[in-house]
PDB file of C-alpha atoms in Angstrom:
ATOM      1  CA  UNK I   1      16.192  -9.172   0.040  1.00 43.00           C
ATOM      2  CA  UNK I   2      12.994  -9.131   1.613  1.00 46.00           C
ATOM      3  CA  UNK I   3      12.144 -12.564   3.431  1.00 43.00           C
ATOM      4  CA  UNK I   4       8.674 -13.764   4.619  1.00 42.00           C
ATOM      5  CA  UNK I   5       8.663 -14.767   8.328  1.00 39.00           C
ATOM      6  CA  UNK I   6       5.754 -15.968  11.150  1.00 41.00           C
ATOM      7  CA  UNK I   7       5.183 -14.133  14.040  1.00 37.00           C
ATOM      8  CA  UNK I   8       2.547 -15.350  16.456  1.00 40.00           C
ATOM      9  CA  UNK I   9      -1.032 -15.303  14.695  1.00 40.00           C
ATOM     10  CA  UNK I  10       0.183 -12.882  11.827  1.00 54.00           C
ATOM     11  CA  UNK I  11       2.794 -12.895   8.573  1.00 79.00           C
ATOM     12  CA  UNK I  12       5.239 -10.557   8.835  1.00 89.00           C
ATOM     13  CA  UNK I  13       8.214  -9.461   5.595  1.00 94.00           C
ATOM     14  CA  UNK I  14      11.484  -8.016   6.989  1.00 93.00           C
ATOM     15  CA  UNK I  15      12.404  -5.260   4.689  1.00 95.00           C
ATOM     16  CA  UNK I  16      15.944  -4.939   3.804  1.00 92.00           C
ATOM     17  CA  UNK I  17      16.556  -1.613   4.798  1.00 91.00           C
ATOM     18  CA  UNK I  18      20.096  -0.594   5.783  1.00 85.00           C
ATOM     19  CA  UNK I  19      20.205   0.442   9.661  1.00 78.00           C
ATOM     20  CA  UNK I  20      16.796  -0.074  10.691  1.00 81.00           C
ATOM     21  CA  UNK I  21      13.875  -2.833  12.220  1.00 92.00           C
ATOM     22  CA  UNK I  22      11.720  -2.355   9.012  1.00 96.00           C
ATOM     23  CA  UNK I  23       8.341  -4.623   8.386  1.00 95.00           C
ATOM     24  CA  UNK I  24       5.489  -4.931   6.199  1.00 96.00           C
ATOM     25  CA  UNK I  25       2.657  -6.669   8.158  1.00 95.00           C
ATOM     26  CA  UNK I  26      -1.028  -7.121   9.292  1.00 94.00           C
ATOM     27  CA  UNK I  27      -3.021  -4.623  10.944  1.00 94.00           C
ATOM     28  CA  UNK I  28      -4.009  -5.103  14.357  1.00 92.00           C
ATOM     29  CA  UNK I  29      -6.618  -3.845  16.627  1.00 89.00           C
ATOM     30  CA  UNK I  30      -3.586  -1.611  18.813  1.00 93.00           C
ATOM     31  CA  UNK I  31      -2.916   0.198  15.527  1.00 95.00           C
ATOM     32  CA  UNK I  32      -6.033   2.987  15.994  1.00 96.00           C
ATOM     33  CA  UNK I  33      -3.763   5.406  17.389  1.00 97.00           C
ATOM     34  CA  UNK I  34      -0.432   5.237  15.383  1.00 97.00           C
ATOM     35  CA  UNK I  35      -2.300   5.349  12.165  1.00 97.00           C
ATOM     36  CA  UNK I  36      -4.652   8.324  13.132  1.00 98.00           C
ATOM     37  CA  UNK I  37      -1.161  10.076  14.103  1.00 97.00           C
ATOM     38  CA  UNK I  38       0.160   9.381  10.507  1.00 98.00           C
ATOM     39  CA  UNK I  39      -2.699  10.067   9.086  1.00 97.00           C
ATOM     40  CA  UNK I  40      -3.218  13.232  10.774  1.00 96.00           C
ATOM     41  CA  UNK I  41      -0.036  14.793   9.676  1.00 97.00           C
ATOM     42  CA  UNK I  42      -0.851  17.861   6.713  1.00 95.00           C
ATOM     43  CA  UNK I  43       1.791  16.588   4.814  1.00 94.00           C
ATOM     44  CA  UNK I  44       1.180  12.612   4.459  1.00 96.00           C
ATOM     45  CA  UNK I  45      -3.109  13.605   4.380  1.00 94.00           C
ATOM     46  CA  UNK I  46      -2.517  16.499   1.595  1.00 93.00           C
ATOM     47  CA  UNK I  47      -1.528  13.271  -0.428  1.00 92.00           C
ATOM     48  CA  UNK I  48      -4.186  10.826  -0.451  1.00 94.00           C
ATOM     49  CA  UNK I  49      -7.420  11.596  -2.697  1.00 91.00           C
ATOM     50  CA  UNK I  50      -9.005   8.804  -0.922  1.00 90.00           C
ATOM     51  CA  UNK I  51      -8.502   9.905   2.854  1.00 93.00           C
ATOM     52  CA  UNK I  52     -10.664  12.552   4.380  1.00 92.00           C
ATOM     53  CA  UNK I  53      -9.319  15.569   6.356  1.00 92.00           C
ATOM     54  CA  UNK I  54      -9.720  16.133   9.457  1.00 93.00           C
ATOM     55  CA  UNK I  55      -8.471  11.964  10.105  1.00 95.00           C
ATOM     56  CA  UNK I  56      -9.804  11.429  13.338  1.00 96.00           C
ATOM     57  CA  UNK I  57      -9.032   8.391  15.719  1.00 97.00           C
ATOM     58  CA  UNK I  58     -12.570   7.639  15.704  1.00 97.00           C
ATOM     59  CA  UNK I  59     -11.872   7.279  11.453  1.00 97.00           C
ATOM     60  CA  UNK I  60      -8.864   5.122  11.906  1.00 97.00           C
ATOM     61  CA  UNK I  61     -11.004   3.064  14.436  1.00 96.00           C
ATOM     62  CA  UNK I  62     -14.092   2.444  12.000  1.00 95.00           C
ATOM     63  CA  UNK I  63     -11.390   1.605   9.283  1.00 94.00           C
ATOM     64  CA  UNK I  64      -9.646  -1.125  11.282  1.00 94.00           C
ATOM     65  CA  UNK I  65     -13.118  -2.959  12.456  1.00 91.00           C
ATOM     66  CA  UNK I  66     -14.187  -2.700   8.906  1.00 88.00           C
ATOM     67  CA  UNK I  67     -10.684  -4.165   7.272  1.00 88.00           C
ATOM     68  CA  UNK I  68      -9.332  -6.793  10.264  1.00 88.00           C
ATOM     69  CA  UNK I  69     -11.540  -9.399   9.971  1.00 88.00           C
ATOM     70  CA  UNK I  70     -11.567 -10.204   5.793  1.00 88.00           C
ATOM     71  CA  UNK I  71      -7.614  -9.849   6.553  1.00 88.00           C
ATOM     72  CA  UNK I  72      -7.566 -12.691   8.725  1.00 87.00           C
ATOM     73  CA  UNK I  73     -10.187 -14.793   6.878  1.00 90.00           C
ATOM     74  CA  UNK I  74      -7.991 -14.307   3.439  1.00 91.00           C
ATOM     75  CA  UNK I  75      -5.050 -15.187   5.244  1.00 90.00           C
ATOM     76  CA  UNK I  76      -6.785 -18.224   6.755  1.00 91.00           C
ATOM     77  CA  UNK I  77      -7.615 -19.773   3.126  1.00 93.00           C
ATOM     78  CA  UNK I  78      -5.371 -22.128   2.354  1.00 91.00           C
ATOM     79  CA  UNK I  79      -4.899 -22.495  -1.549  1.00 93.00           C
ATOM     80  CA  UNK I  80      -3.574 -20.152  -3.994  1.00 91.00           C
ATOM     81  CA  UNK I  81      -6.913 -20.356  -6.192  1.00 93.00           C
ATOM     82  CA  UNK I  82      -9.300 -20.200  -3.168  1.00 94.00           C
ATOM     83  CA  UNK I  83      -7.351 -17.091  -2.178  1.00 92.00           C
ATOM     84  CA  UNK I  84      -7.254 -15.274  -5.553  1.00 92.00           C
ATOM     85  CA  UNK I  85     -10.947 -16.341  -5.740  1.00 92.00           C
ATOM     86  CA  UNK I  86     -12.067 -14.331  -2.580  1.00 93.00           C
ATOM     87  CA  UNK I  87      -9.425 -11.628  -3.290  1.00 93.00           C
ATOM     88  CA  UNK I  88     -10.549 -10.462  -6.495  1.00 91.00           C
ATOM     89  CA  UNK I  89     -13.677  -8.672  -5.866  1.00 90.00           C
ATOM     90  CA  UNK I  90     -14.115  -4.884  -6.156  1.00 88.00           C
ATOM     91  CA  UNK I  91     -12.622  -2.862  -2.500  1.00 90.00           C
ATOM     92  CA  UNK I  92     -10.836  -5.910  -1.322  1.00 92.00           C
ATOM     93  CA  UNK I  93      -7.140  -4.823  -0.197  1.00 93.00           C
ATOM     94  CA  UNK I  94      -4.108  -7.517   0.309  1.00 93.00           C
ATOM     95  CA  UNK I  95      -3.450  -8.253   3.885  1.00 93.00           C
ATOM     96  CA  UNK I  96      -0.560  -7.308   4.302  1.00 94.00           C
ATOM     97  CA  UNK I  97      -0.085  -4.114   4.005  1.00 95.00           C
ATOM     98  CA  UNK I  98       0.607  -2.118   7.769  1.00 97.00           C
ATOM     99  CA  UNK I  99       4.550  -0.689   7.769  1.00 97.00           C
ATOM    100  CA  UNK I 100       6.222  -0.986  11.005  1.00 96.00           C
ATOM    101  CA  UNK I 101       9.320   0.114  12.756  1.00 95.00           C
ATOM    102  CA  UNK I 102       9.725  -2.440  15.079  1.00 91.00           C
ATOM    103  CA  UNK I 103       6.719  -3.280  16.162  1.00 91.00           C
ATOM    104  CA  UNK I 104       5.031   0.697  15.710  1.00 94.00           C
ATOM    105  CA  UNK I 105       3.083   1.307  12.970  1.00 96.00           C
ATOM    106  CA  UNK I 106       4.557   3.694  10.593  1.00 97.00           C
ATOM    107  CA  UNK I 107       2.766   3.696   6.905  1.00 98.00           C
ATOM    108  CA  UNK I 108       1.237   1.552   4.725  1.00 98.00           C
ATOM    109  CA  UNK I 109       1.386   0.052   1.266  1.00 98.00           C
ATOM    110  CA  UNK I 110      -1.859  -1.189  -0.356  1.00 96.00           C
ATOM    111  CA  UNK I 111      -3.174  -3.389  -3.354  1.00 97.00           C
ATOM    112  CA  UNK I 112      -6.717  -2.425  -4.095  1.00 96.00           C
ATOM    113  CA  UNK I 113      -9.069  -4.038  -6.242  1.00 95.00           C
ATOM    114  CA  UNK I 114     -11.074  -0.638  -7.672  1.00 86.00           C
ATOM    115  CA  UNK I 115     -12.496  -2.881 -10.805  1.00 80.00           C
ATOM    116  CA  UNK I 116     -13.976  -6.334 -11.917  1.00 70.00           C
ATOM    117  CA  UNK I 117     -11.185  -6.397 -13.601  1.00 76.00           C
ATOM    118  CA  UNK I 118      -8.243  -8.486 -12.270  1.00 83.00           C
ATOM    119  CA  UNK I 119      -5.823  -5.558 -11.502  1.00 92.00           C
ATOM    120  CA  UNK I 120      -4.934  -3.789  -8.269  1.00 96.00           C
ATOM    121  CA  UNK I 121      -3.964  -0.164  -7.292  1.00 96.00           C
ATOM    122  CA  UNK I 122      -1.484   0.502  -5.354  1.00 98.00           C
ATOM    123  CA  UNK I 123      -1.354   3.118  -2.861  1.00 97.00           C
ATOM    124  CA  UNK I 124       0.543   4.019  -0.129  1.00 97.00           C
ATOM    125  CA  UNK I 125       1.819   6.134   2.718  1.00 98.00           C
ATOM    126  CA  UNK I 126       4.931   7.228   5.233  1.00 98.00           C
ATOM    127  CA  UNK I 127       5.541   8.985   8.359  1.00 97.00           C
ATOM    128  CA  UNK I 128       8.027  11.876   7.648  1.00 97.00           C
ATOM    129  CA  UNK I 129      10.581  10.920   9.629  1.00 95.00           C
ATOM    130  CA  UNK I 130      10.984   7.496   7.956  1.00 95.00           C
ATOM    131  CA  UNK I 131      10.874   8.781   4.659  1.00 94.00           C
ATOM    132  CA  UNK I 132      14.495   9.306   2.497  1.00 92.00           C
ATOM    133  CA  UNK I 133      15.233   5.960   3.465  1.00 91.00           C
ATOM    134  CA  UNK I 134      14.376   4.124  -0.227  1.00 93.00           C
ATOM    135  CA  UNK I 135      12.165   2.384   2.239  1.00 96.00           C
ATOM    136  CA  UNK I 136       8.778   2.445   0.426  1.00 97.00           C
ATOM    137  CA  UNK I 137      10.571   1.527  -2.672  1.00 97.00           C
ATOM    138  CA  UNK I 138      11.466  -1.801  -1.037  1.00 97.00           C
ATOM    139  CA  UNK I 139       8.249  -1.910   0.528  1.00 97.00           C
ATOM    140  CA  UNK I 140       6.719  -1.883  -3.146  1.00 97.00           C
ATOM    141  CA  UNK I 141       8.817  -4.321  -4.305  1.00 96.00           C
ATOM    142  CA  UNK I 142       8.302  -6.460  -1.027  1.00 96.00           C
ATOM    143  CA  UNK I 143       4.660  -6.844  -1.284  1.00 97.00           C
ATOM    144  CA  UNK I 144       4.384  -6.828  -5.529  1.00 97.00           C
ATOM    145  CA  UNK I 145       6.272 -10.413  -4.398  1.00 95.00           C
ATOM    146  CA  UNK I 146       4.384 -11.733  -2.051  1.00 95.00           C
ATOM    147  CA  UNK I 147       0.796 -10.799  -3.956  1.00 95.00           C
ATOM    148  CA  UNK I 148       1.908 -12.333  -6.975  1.00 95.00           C
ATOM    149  CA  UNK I 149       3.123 -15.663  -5.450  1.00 94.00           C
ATOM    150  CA  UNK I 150       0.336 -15.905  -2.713  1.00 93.00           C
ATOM    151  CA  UNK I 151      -2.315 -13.698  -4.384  1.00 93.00           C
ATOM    152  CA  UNK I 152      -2.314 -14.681  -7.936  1.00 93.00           C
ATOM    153  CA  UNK I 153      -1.905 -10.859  -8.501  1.00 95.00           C
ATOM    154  CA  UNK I 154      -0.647 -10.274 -12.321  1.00 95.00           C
ATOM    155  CA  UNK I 155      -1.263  -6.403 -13.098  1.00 96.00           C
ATOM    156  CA  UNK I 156      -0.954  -3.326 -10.927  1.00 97.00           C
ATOM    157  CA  UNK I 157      -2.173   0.273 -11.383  1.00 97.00           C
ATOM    158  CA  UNK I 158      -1.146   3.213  -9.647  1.00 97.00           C
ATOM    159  CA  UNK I 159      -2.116   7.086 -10.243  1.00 96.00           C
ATOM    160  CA  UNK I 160       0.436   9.779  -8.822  1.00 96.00           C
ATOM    161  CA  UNK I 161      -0.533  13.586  -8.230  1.00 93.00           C
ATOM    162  CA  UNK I 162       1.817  15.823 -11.116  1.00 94.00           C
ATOM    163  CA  UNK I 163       2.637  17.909  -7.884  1.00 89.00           C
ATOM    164  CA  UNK I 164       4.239  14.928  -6.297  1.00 93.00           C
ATOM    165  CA  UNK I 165       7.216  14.579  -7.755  1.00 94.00           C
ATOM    166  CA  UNK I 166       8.812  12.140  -4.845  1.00 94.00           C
ATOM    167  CA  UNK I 167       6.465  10.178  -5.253  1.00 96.00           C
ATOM    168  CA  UNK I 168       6.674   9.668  -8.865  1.00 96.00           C
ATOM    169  CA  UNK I 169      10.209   8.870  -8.489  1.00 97.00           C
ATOM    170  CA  UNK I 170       9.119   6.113  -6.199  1.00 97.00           C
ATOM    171  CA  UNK I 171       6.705   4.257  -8.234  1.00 98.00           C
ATOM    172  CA  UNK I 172       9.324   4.493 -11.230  1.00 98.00           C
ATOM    173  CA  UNK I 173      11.865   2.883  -8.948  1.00 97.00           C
ATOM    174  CA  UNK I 174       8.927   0.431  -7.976  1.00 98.00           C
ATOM    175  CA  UNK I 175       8.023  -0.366 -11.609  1.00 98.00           C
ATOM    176  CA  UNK I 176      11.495  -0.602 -12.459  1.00 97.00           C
ATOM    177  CA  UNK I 177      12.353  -3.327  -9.637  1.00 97.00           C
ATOM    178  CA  UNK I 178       9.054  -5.639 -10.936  1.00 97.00           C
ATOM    179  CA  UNK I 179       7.606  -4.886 -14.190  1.00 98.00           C
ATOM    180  CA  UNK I 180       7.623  -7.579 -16.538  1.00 97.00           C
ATOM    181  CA  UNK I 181       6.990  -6.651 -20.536  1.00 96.00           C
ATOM    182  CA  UNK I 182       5.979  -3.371 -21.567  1.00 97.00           C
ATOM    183  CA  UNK I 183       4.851  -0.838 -18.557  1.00 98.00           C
ATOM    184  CA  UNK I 184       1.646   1.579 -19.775  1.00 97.00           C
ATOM    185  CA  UNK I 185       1.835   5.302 -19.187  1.00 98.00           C
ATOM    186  CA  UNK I 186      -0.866   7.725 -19.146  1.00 97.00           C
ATOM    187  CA  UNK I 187      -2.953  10.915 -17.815  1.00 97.00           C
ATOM    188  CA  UNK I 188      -5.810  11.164 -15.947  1.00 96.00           C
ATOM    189  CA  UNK I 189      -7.758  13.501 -13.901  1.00 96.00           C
ATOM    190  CA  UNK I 190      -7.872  13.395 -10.008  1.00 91.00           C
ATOM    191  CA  UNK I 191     -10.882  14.768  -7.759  1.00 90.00           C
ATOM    192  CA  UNK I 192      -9.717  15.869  -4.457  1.00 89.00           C
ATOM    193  CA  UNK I 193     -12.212  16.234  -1.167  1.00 85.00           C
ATOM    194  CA  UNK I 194     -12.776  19.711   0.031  1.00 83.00           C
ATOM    195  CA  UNK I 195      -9.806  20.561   2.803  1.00 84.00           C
ATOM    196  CA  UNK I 196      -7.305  19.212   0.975  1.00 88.00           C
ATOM    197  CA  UNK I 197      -3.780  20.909  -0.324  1.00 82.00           C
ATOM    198  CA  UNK I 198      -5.630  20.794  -3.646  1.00 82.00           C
ATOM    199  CA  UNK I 199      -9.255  21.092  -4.466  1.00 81.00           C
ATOM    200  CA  UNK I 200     -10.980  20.247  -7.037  1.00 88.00           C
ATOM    201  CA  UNK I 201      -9.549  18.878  -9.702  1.00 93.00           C
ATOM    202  CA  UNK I 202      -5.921  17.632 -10.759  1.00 92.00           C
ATOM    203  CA  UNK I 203      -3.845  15.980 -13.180  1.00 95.00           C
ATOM    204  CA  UNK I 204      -1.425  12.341 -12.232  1.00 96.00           C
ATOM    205  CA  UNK I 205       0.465  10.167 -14.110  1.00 97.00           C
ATOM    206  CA  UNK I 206      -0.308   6.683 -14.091  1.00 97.00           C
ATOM    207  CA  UNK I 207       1.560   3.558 -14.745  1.00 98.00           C
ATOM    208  CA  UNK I 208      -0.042   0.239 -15.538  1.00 97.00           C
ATOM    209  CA  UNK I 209       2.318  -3.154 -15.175  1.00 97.00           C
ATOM    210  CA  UNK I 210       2.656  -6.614 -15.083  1.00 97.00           C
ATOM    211  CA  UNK I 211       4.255  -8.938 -12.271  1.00 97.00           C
ATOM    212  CA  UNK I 212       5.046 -12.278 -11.818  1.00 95.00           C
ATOM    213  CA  UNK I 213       5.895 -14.669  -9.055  1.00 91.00           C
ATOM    214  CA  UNK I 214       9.295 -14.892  -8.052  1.00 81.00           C
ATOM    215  CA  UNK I 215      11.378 -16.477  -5.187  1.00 70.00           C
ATOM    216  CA  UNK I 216      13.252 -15.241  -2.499  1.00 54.00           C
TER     217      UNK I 216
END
């Protein structure tokens, strides 16, 4: 089971993940270069709507600067409803979010507010030669944890490309491990940026779900 630790300045979850040094974390300023790397592999890129290709370090550097500081300030609050309070505004992503091997950054797992409304999307991504490992799937359920107890974080949305069909499997594993009451499922339409493994226009399946806080 996943546990929440402290490690110097920043809050780090060990992921229970059979073999390996697995964590869900912070970003930090070193991380420009590992996450252009990820981000500039075809395969993890051809993925994400929301990501434009060519991902250049000088991207992943404007990206940190823009996202470090409101991490740390969030973190910094110190009651649940302060927290949710300054959370819950439209763009705002959860903290914690980076996934490391060891201490290299490897992926990431977001919750995304897209809406005034007070749901999140989730969205995420893995070097190759982590993935197989069930390790998002833990990941998912990880963080769906520690939003809902330390984010006030009650419904999540996510939106998965009908050509991705490892993915989909993940987010049904994910819903699986945390939904609580009836899970929506739906269609919508996706609009890629021009480069991408698909252009234009696609369809996803989307699930819509409630969490709760739990222990552990």
């Amino acid at each position: 089971m996943a546990k929440l630790l402290n490690i110097a300045s920043s809050q780090s979850i060990t992921l229970d993940i059979p073999g390996g040094e697995y964590f869900l974390t912070t970003f930090e300023n070193g991380d420009a270069e590992s996450l252009h790397e990820v981000l500039a592999i075809d395969s993890v890129s051809d993925r994400l709507s929301r990501v434009p290709k060519p991902y250049t370090l000088e991207d992943a550097r404007s990206w940190l600067a823009a996202n470090l500081t409101f991490g740390k300030e969030l973190l910094a609050i110190p009651t649940l409803a302060k927290r949710t309070a300054a959370f819950f505004k439209e763009g705002n992503s959860i903290p914690i979010k980076a996934i490391r091997h060891k201490d290299k950054f490897i992926g990431c797992i977001s919750l995304t507010v897209r809406s005034t409304e007070p749901v999140v999307e989730m969205g995420y991504y893995l070097h190759p030669s982590h993935q197989g490992k069930r390790l998002m799937r833990e990941a998912g359920r990880a963080v769906l944890r520690y939003a809902a107890n330390e984010f006030g974080i009650r419904k999540v949305f996510c939106s998965v490309d009908d050509g991705n069909l490892v993915s989909a499997k993940v987010v049904q594993g994910i819903v699986k491990d945390t939904a609580v009451g009836e899970v929506e499922t739906g269609r919508m339409v996706l609009v890629w940026p021009v480069g991408k493994r698909v252009e234009g226009e696609s369809w996803s399946s989307t699930w819509v779900w409630s969490i709760e806080p739990r222990g552990g």
